[in-house]
């Protein structure tokens, strides 16, 4: 059974960088059959896709966040990471990592999700 | 960006009754090569992460009870719970994966 676990600081100061890691257990991140993504959730904006990465490090980002986001993968540690720079209170959210299925060569939906981690941006 | 508009925002259904949730896309999400719509449905129970129920608009994820079904008509999509159970109380979201950025609907809260 695949298990994803987010980790990182729960409190980040405004203008600083938010860094989270998603550790994958029960499966290997260096599989060509999946992508790995970050999604955040707030009461006001709902679920927002941040971006995704594959095992080779190829990324795709939401244009609304692209200038501040970096997603990377470390296959040796079986984890992938999120960096979001210059955070403001608007970046306060529950952050989820998730696996994205690839079926017949097409990227599909997110079939496994981490439990989520609340990150608060405040001084 | 593709906008997904869900309706209603919330609904109350009696146990054993049918629940119907709608999701309207601002543009086609039909992947013509496979003639399939790039639309997924998720269930999120309180305090939990979203759970994939349906993808390709109508394909049930493994392990999902068959009381959950998805239907499609052009840019209109529907999630139906044929006989609501107590454990189905949750917020349901649609999501398109046709084009980037991936986008989600605003959610529909289902209560007893």
mmCIF file of C-alpha atoms in Angstrom:
data_model
loop_
_atom_site.group_PDB
_atom_site.id
_atom_site.type_symbol
_atom_site.label_atom_id
_atom_site.label_comp_id
_atom_site.label_asym_id
_atom_site.label_seq_id
_atom_site.Cartn_x
_atom_site.Cartn_y
_atom_site.Cartn_z
ATOM 1 C CA UNK A 1 0.000 0.000 0.000
ATOM 2 C CA UNK A 2 1.455 3.303 -1.061
ATOM 3 C CA UNK A 3 1.828 5.941 1.620
ATOM 4 C CA UNK A 4 2.748 9.599 1.156
ATOM 5 C CA UNK A 5 3.803 11.776 4.061
ATOM 6 C CA UNK A 6 4.367 15.522 3.997
ATOM 7 C CA UNK A 7 6.905 17.072 6.353
ATOM 8 C CA UNK A 8 8.223 20.543 7.023
ATOM 9 C CA UNK A 9 7.720 23.620 9.184
ATOM 10 C CA UNK A 10 4.172 24.470 10.150
ATOM 11 C CA UNK A 11 4.964 28.159 10.559
ATOM 12 C CA UNK A 12 6.783 30.365 8.059
ATOM 13 C CA UNK A 13 7.429 34.089 8.324
ATOM 14 C CA UNK A 14 6.208 36.460 5.608
ATOM 15 C CA UNK A 15 8.701 36.987 2.762
ATOM 16 C CA UNK A 16 10.537 33.776 3.647
ATOM 17 C CA UNK A 17 10.574 30.439 1.825
ATOM 18 C CA UNK A 18 8.185 27.574 2.467
ATOM 19 C CA UNK A 19 9.850 24.169 2.103
ATOM 20 C CA UNK A 20 8.043 20.846 2.279
ATOM 21 C CA UNK A 21 9.071 17.291 1.529
ATOM 22 C CA UNK A 22 6.875 14.355 0.571
ATOM 23 C CA UNK A 23 8.289 10.954 1.431
ATOM 24 C CA UNK A 24 6.906 8.001 -0.499
ATOM 25 C CA UNK A 25 6.678 4.613 1.203
ATOM 26 C CA UNK A 26 5.480 1.311 -0.218
ATOM 27 C CA UNK A 27 6.535 2.160 -3.743
ATOM 28 C CA UNK A 28 9.290 3.703 -5.791
ATOM 29 C CA UNK A 29 9.251 7.274 -6.918
ATOM 30 C CA UNK A 30 11.431 6.514 -9.957
ATOM 31 C CA UNK A 31 8.631 4.849 -11.877
ATOM 32 C CA UNK A 32 7.720 6.032 -15.335
ATOM 33 C CA UNK A 33 4.095 5.294 -14.633
ATOM 34 C CA UNK A 34 3.461 8.216 -12.333
ATOM 35 C CA UNK A 35 3.915 11.891 -11.704
ATOM 36 C CA UNK A 36 4.109 13.465 -8.283
ATOM 37 C CA UNK A 37 2.306 16.638 -7.375
ATOM 38 C CA UNK A 38 1.551 19.284 -4.791
ATOM 39 C CA UNK A 39 -1.924 20.667 -4.167
ATOM 40 C CA UNK A 40 -2.998 23.161 -1.528
ATOM 41 C CA UNK A 41 -6.353 23.835 0.070
ATOM 42 C CA UNK A 42 -7.774 26.920 1.698
ATOM 43 C CA UNK A 43 -11.327 27.693 2.813
ATOM 44 C CA UNK A 44 -11.429 30.641 0.425
ATOM 45 C CA UNK A 45 -9.882 29.258 -2.774
ATOM 46 C CA UNK A 46 -10.542 25.552 -2.347
ATOM 47 C CA UNK A 47 -8.179 23.061 -3.950
ATOM 48 C CA UNK A 48 -5.403 24.547 -6.073
ATOM 49 C CA UNK A 49 -2.871 22.522 -8.043
ATOM 50 C CA UNK A 50 0.621 23.901 -7.451
ATOM 51 C CA UNK A 51 2.685 21.727 -9.749
ATOM 52 C CA UNK A 52 4.033 18.290 -10.568
ATOM 53 C CA UNK A 53 7.313 16.485 -11.208
ATOM 54 C CA UNK A 54 8.258 13.136 -12.715
ATOM 55 C CA UNK A 55 11.104 10.792 -11.776
ATOM 56 C CA UNK A 56 13.456 12.475 -14.242
ATOM 57 C CA UNK A 57 12.837 15.906 -12.714
ATOM 58 C CA UNK A 58 10.611 17.237 -15.475
ATOM 59 C CA UNK A 59 8.225 19.740 -13.927
ATOM 60 C CA UNK A 60 4.970 21.515 -14.657
ATOM 61 C CA UNK A 61 3.708 24.445 -12.616
ATOM 62 C CA UNK A 62 0.532 26.428 -12.164
ATOM 63 C CA UNK A 63 1.214 29.742 -13.940
ATOM 64 C CA UNK A 64 -0.335 31.607 -11.018
ATOM 65 C CA UNK A 65 2.488 30.382 -8.767
ATOM 66 C CA UNK A 66 5.227 29.533 -11.254
ATOM 67 C CA UNK A 67 7.444 32.514 -10.510
ATOM 68 C CA UNK A 68 7.771 31.428 -6.872
ATOM 69 C CA UNK A 69 7.641 27.618 -7.053
ATOM 70 C CA UNK A 70 10.260 24.927 -7.425
ATOM 71 C CA UNK A 71 9.409 21.229 -7.251
ATOM 72 C CA UNK A 72 12.228 18.716 -7.255
ATOM 73 C CA UNK A 73 12.663 14.974 -6.887
ATOM 74 C CA UNK A 74 15.324 12.943 -5.082
ATOM 75 C CA UNK A 75 15.048 9.332 -6.200
ATOM 76 C CA UNK A 76 17.824 8.210 -3.845
ATOM 77 C CA UNK A 77 15.682 9.284 -0.884
ATOM 78 C CA UNK A 78 12.383 8.370 -2.532
ATOM 79 C CA UNK A 79 10.979 11.798 -1.918
ATOM 80 C CA UNK A 80 10.043 14.989 -3.731
ATOM 81 C CA UNK A 81 10.000 18.539 -2.476
ATOM 82 C CA UNK A 82 8.248 21.879 -2.761
ATOM 83 C CA UNK A 83 9.795 25.313 -2.361
ATOM 84 C CA UNK A 84 7.641 28.413 -2.421
ATOM 85 C CA UNK A 85 9.456 31.711 -2.082
ATOM 86 C CA UNK A 86 8.365 35.128 -0.840
ATOM 87 C CA UNK A 87 5.354 33.803 1.025
ATOM 88 C CA UNK A 88 2.514 35.941 2.300
ATOM 89 C CA UNK A 89 -0.525 35.263 4.440
ATOM 90 C CA UNK A 90 -2.320 34.211 1.258
ATOM 91 C CA UNK A 91 -0.069 31.147 1.119
ATOM 92 C CA UNK A 92 -1.466 29.860 4.417
ATOM 93 C CA UNK A 93 -3.058 26.541 3.505
ATOM 94 C CA UNK A 94 -3.111 22.810 3.985
ATOM 95 C CA UNK A 95 -0.530 21.425 1.573
ATOM 96 C CA UNK A 96 -1.002 17.955 0.111
ATOM 97 C CA UNK A 97 1.365 15.815 -1.888
ATOM 98 C CA UNK A 98 -0.164 13.276 -4.237
ATOM 99 C CA UNK A 99 0.619 10.707 -6.906
ATOM 100 C CA UNK A 100 -0.737 11.251 -10.377
ATOM 101 C CA UNK A 101 -1.625 8.216 -12.471
ATOM 102 C CA UNK A 102 -0.431 7.765 -16.021
ATOM 103 C CA UNK A 103 -2.725 5.516 -18.059
ATOM 104 C CA UNK A 104 -2.070 4.638 -21.683
ATOM 105 C CA UNK A 105 0.571 7.330 -21.764
ATOM 106 C CA UNK A 106 -1.826 9.986 -20.498
ATOM 107 C CA UNK A 107 -1.580 11.759 -17.165
ATOM 108 C CA UNK A 108 -4.823 11.258 -15.319
ATOM 109 C CA UNK A 109 -6.058 11.944 -11.797
ATOM 110 C CA UNK A 110 -4.397 11.878 -8.376
ATOM 111 C CA UNK A 111 -4.928 8.427 -6.898
ATOM 112 C CA UNK A 112 -2.914 8.608 -3.686
ATOM 113 C CA UNK A 113 -2.725 11.619 -1.369
ATOM 114 C CA UNK A 114 -0.771 12.430 1.743
ATOM 115 C CA UNK A 115 -2.654 13.397 4.891
ATOM 116 C CA UNK A 116 -1.809 17.057 4.357
ATOM 117 C CA UNK A 117 0.115 19.528 6.460
ATOM 118 C CA UNK A 118 -1.044 22.949 7.598
ATOM 119 C CA UNK A 119 1.401 25.720 6.868
ATOM 120 C CA UNK A 120 0.694 29.090 8.426
ATOM 121 C CA UNK A 121 2.425 32.234 7.213
ATOM 122 C CA UNK A 122 2.723 34.658 10.097
ATOM 123 C CA UNK A 123 5.303 36.739 11.871
ATOM 124 C CA UNK B 1 -7.850 28.308 -17.207
ATOM 125 C CA UNK B 2 -10.748 25.858 -17.330
ATOM 126 C CA UNK B 3 -13.356 26.784 -14.740
ATOM 127 C CA UNK B 4 -15.409 24.020 -13.152
ATOM 128 C CA UNK B 5 -18.683 25.132 -11.583
ATOM 129 C CA UNK B 6 -20.287 22.713 -9.178
ATOM 130 C CA UNK B 7 -23.895 22.728 -8.056
ATOM 131 C CA UNK B 8 -25.434 22.741 -5.610
ATOM 132 C CA UNK B 9 -23.037 24.055 -2.979
ATOM 133 C CA UNK B 10 -24.630 21.669 -0.506
ATOM 134 C CA UNK B 11 -27.451 19.185 -0.321
ATOM 135 C CA UNK B 12 -29.144 17.123 2.334
ATOM 136 C CA UNK B 13 -30.272 13.642 1.401
ATOM 137 C CA UNK B 14 -32.023 10.987 3.423
ATOM 138 C CA UNK B 15 -30.308 7.686 4.012
ATOM 139 C CA UNK B 16 -30.947 5.343 1.119
ATOM 140 C CA UNK B 17 -31.961 8.160 -1.214
ATOM 141 C CA UNK B 18 -30.161 9.375 -4.337
ATOM 142 C CA UNK B 19 -27.705 12.267 -4.313
ATOM 143 C CA UNK B 20 -26.836 14.072 -7.534
ATOM 144 C CA UNK B 21 -23.932 16.496 -7.883
ATOM 145 C CA UNK B 22 -23.271 18.537 -10.996
ATOM 146 C CA UNK B 23 -20.074 19.913 -12.477
ATOM 147 C CA UNK B 24 -20.076 22.192 -15.501
ATOM 148 C CA UNK B 25 -16.873 22.901 -17.393
ATOM 149 C CA UNK B 26 -16.210 26.255 -19.049
ATOM 150 C CA UNK B 27 -14.887 24.415 -22.109
ATOM 151 C CA UNK B 28 -14.593 20.929 -23.518
ATOM 152 C CA UNK B 29 -12.315 18.513 -21.673
ATOM 153 C CA UNK B 30 -12.680 15.793 -24.278
ATOM 154 C CA UNK B 31 -9.419 14.069 -25.146
ATOM 155 C CA UNK B 32 -10.271 13.282 -28.745
ATOM 156 C CA UNK B 33 -7.568 10.644 -29.230
ATOM 157 C CA UNK B 34 -9.302 8.354 -26.746
ATOM 158 C CA UNK B 35 -12.751 9.976 -26.966
ATOM 159 C CA UNK B 36 -12.728 10.315 -23.204
ATOM 160 C CA UNK B 37 -13.421 13.274 -20.958
ATOM 161 C CA UNK B 38 -10.577 14.272 -18.670
ATOM 162 C CA UNK B 39 -12.699 14.670 -15.561
ATOM 163 C CA UNK B 40 -12.273 13.153 -12.112
ATOM 164 C CA UNK B 41 -14.367 13.125 -8.942
ATOM 165 C CA UNK B 42 -13.012 13.101 -5.404
ATOM 166 C CA UNK B 43 -14.551 12.601 -1.977
ATOM 167 C CA UNK B 44 -13.161 14.461 1.019
ATOM 168 C CA UNK B 45 -14.376 13.501 4.463
ATOM 169 C CA UNK B 46 -13.852 15.874 7.407
ATOM 170 C CA UNK B 47 -10.217 15.978 8.484
ATOM 171 C CA UNK B 48 -9.093 13.744 5.625
ATOM 172 C CA UNK B 49 -7.408 14.193 2.283
ATOM 173 C CA UNK B 50 -9.351 13.832 -0.958
ATOM 174 C CA UNK B 51 -9.985 10.312 -2.228
ATOM 175 C CA UNK B 52 -10.258 9.511 -5.919
ATOM 176 C CA UNK B 53 -13.659 8.076 -6.826
ATOM 177 C CA UNK B 54 -13.932 8.348 -10.605
ATOM 178 C CA UNK B 55 -11.706 9.277 -13.538
ATOM 179 C CA UNK B 56 -12.303 9.576 -17.284
ATOM 180 C CA UNK B 57 -15.675 10.958 -16.085
ATOM 181 C CA UNK B 58 -17.219 7.506 -15.715
ATOM 182 C CA UNK B 59 -14.563 5.003 -14.642
ATOM 183 C CA UNK B 60 -14.814 3.982 -11.020
ATOM 184 C CA UNK B 61 -11.520 3.701 -9.151
ATOM 185 C CA UNK B 62 -10.735 0.262 -7.782
ATOM 186 C CA UNK B 63 -12.441 -0.359 -4.442
ATOM 187 C CA UNK B 64 -15.039 2.384 -4.816
ATOM 188 C CA UNK B 65 -18.574 1.115 -4.102
ATOM 189 C CA UNK B 66 -20.780 0.777 -7.152
ATOM 190 C CA UNK B 67 -23.364 3.138 -5.669
ATOM 191 C CA UNK B 68 -21.039 5.879 -6.966
ATOM 192 C CA UNK B 69 -21.316 6.566 -10.682
ATOM 193 C CA UNK B 70 -20.306 9.294 -13.082
ATOM 194 C CA UNK B 71 -22.071 10.466 -16.197
ATOM 195 C CA UNK B 72 -21.275 12.995 -18.900
ATOM 196 C CA UNK B 73 -22.954 15.131 -21.504
ATOM 197 C CA UNK B 74 -20.698 17.481 -23.466
ATOM 198 C CA UNK B 75 -19.363 19.871 -20.808
ATOM 199 C CA UNK B 76 -21.791 18.771 -18.098
ATOM 200 C CA UNK B 77 -20.803 16.058 -15.664
ATOM 201 C CA UNK B 78 -22.710 14.372 -12.862
ATOM 202 C CA UNK B 79 -21.724 12.304 -9.851
ATOM 203 C CA UNK B 80 -24.546 10.175 -8.523
ATOM 204 C CA UNK B 81 -24.703 8.327 -5.236
ATOM 205 C CA UNK B 82 -27.538 5.911 -5.846
ATOM 206 C CA UNK B 83 -28.344 5.076 -2.224
ATOM 207 C CA UNK B 84 -26.728 7.402 0.299
ATOM 208 C CA UNK B 85 -25.003 5.781 3.245
ATOM 209 C CA UNK B 86 -23.953 7.492 6.461
ATOM 210 C CA UNK B 87 -20.293 7.129 5.515
ATOM 211 C CA UNK B 88 -20.874 9.133 2.320
ATOM 212 C CA UNK B 89 -21.173 12.416 4.241
ATOM 213 C CA UNK B 90 -18.380 14.448 2.714
ATOM 214 C CA UNK B 91 -17.478 17.212 0.307
ATOM 215 C CA UNK B 92 -17.217 16.120 -3.321
ATOM 216 C CA UNK B 93 -14.988 17.800 -5.896
ATOM 217 C CA UNK B 94 -14.643 17.498 -9.635
ATOM 218 C CA UNK B 95 -11.273 18.104 -11.293
ATOM 219 C CA UNK B 96 -10.190 18.436 -14.917
ATOM 220 C CA UNK B 97 -6.889 17.101 -16.177
ATOM 221 C CA UNK B 98 -7.379 18.072 -19.829
ATOM 222 C CA UNK B 99 -5.150 21.098 -19.715
ATOM 223 C CA UNK B 100 -2.736 22.904 -17.471
ATOM 224 C CA UNK B 101 -3.286 24.294 -14.976
ATOM 225 C CA UNK B 102 -5.251 21.425 -13.480
ATOM 226 C CA UNK B 103 -8.325 22.886 -11.840
ATOM 227 C CA UNK B 104 -10.910 21.789 -9.295
ATOM 228 C CA UNK B 105 -14.534 22.641 -8.771
ATOM 229 C CA UNK B 106 -15.575 24.513 -5.654
ATOM 230 C CA UNK B 107 -17.005 21.454 -3.950
ATOM 231 C CA UNK B 108 -20.442 20.152 -2.947
ATOM 232 C CA UNK B 109 -21.160 19.265 0.654
ATOM 233 C CA UNK B 110 -23.393 16.234 1.113
ATOM 234 C CA UNK B 111 -25.184 15.830 4.417
ATOM 235 C CA UNK B 112 -27.820 13.518 5.818
#
